[in-house]
XYZ file of C-alpha atoms in Angstrom:
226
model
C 7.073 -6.224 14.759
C 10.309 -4.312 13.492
C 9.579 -0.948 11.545
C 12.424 0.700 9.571
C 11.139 4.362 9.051
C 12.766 6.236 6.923
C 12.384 9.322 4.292
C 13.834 11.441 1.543
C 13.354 14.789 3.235
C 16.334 13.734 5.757
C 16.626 11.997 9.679
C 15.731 15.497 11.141
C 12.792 16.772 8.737
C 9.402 17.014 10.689
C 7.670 14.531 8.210
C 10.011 11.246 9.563
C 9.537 12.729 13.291
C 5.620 12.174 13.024
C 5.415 8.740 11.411
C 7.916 7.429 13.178
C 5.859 8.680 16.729
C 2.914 6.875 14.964
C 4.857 3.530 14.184
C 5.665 3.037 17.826
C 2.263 2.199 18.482
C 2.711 -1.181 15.987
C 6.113 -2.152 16.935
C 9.983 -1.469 17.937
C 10.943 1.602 15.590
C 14.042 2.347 13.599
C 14.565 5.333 11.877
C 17.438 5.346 9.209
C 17.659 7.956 6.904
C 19.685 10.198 4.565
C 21.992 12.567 6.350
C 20.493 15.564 4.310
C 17.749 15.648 1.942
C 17.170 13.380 -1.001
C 14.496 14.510 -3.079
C 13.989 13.051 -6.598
C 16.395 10.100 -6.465
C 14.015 7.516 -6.935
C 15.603 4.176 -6.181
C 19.390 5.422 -7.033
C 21.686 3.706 -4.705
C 25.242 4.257 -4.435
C 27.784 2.324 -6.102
C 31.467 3.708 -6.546
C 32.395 4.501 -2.331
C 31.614 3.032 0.813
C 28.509 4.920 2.566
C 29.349 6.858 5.858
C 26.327 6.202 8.475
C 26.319 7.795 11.582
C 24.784 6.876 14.714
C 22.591 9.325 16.740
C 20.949 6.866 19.340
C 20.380 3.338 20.198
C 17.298 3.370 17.312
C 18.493 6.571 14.867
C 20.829 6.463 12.388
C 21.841 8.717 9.033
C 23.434 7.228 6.061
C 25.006 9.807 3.839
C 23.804 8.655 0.327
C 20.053 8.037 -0.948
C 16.487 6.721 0.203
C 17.183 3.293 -1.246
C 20.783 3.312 0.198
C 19.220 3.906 3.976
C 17.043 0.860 3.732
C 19.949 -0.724 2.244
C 22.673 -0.057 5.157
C 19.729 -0.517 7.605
C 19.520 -4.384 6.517
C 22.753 -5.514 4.932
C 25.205 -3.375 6.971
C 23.426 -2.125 10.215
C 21.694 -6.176 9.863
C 18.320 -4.430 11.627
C 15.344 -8.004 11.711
C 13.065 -5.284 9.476
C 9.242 -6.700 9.578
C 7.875 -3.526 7.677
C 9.383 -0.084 5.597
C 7.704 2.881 6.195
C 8.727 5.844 4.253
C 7.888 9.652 4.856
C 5.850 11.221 5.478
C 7.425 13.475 2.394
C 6.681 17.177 2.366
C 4.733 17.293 -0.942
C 2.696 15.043 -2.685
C 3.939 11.873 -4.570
C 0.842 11.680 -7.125
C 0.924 10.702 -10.962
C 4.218 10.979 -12.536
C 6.044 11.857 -9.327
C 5.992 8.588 -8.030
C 8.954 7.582 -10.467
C 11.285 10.304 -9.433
C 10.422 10.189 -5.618
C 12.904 8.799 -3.196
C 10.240 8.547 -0.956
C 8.573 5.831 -2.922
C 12.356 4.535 -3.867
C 12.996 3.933 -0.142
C 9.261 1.823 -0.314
C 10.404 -0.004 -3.114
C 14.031 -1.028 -2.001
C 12.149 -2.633 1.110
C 10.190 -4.534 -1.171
C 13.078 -5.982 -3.139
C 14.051 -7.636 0.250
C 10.469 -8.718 0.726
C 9.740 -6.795 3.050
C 6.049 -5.114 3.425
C 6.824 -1.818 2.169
C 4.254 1.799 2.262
C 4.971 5.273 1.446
C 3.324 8.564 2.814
C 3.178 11.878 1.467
C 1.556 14.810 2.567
C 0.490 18.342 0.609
C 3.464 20.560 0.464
C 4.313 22.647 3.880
C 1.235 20.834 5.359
C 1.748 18.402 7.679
C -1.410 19.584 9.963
C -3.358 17.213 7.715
C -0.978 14.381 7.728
C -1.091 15.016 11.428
C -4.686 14.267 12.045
C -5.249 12.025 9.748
C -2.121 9.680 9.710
C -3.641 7.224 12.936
C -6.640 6.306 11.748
C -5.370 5.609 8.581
C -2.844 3.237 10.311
C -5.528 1.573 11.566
C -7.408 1.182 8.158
C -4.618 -0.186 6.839
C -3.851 -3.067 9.406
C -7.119 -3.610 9.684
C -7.455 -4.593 6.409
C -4.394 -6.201 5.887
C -3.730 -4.096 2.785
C -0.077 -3.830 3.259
C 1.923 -6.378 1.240
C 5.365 -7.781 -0.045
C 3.994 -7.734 -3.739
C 3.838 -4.372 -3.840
C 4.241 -0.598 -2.235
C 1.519 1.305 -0.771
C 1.770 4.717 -1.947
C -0.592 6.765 0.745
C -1.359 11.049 0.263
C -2.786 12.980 2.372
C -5.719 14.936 1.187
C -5.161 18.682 0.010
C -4.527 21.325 2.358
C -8.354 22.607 1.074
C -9.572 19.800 3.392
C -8.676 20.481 7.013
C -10.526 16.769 7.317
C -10.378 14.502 5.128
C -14.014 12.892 3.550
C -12.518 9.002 3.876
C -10.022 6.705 2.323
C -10.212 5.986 -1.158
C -8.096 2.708 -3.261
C -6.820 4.893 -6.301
C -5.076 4.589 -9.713
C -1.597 6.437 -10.462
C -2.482 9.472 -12.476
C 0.292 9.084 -15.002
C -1.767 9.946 -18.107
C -2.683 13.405 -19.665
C -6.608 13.019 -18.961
C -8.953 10.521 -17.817
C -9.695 9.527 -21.475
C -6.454 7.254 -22.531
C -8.119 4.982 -19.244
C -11.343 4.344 -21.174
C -10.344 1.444 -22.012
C -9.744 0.135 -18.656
C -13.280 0.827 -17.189
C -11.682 2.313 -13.714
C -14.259 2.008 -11.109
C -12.694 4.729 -8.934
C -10.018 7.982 -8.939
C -6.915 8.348 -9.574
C -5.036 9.529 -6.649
C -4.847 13.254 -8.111
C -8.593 13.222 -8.505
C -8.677 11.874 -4.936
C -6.745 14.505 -2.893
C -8.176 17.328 -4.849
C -11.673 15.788 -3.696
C -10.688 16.035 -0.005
C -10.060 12.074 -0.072
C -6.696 9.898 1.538
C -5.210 8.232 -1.450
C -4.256 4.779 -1.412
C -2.331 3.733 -4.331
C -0.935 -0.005 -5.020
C 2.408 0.531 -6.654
C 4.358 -2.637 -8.783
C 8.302 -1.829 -8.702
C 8.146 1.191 -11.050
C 4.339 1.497 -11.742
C 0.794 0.432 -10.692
C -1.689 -2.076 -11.947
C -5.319 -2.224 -12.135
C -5.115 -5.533 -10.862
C -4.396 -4.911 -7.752
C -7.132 -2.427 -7.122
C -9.311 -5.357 -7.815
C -7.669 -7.416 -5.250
C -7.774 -4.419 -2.595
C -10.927 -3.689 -3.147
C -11.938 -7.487 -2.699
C -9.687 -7.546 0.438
C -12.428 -4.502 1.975
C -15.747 -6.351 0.983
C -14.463 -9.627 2.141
């Protein structure tokens, strides 16, 4: 398999440094990334001059321009046979309304407008001890399961720095509301993935391009009784 790694934080920040280490253990790894950090840009690409990439080994490049525009340049230009995008792991969380603005999860989703498989991982701010631990066996869990997908992005936090351990994995909702209460009317049988790092927990969190759906908890959830 043929992993594309790459981040918002920039090619050098420590974040892209441990989940790319990780990804070798699944497949031939290829980090490209923005040149210097890209926080907050979401999916923005870039559209009125030609992006300058530059090549630092035989597997590590830098694109000057955004999240989306690395995966971009790492399939149309660089023409990279991409199996699976990983992106992060950012240095902060990408919970609740965050996960519109992040580039992180814009890198995820540009991979999954090529239909590619496509997961995002985020860690509590100036804490990647956590991440550190904690980021293997949740590789595991995931392919295990099979929960990674072309129809839509994984969006994976680490728990809170609170939690030197985390208590287990849990399949979450996106915290986008102001309280629990405007869900009542979907019944959620779970947390959302603010509720879950708080609670010492890995949040899972199946992301449609731009937003979740309840839906797919259902179908994840299925996926790990079946």
């Amino acid at each position: 398999m043929n992993i594309l790694v790459v981040n918002d934080d920039g090619y050098e920040s420590e974040g892209i440094a441990i989940l790319a280490d990780a990804m070798k253990n699944y497949g031939n790894v290829y980090v490209v990334a923005p040149h210097s950090e890209q926080s907050a840009k979401s999916a923005s690409i870039t559209i009125r001059h030609n992006l300058q990439i530059h090549q630092h080994s035989d597997t590590l490049y830098s694109v000057v321009g955004t999240p989306a525009d690395a995966v971009r340049m790492a399939i149309q230009r660089l023409q990279l046979p991409i199996d699976l995008v990983v992106s992060g792991i950012n240095n902060g969380f990408n919970i609740g309304i965050d996960t519109i603005y992040s580039g992180t999860i814009g890198a995820a989703m540009q991979g999954l407008m090529y239909g590619l498989p496509s997961i995002a991982f985020s860690s509590d701010y100036n804490n990647f001890e956590g991440s550190k631990r904690e980021l293997g066996q949740t590789l595991e869990w995931l392919f295990k399961h099979e929960l990674y997908s072309d129809k839509y992005v994984l969006n994976v936090n680490f728990q809170s720095r609170e939690f030197p351990k985390a208590k287990g994995i849990q399949i979450t909702y996106v915290d986008i509301y102001p309280n629990r209460s405007m869900y009542n009317d979907l019944r959620l049988d779970g947390l959302t993935d603010r509720e879950a790092v708080h609670q010492g927990y890995i949040s899972v969190t199946p992301l449609k391009l731009g937003n979740g759906d309840p839906q797919l908890n259902k179908e994840l959830l299925a996926k790990l009784k079946g």
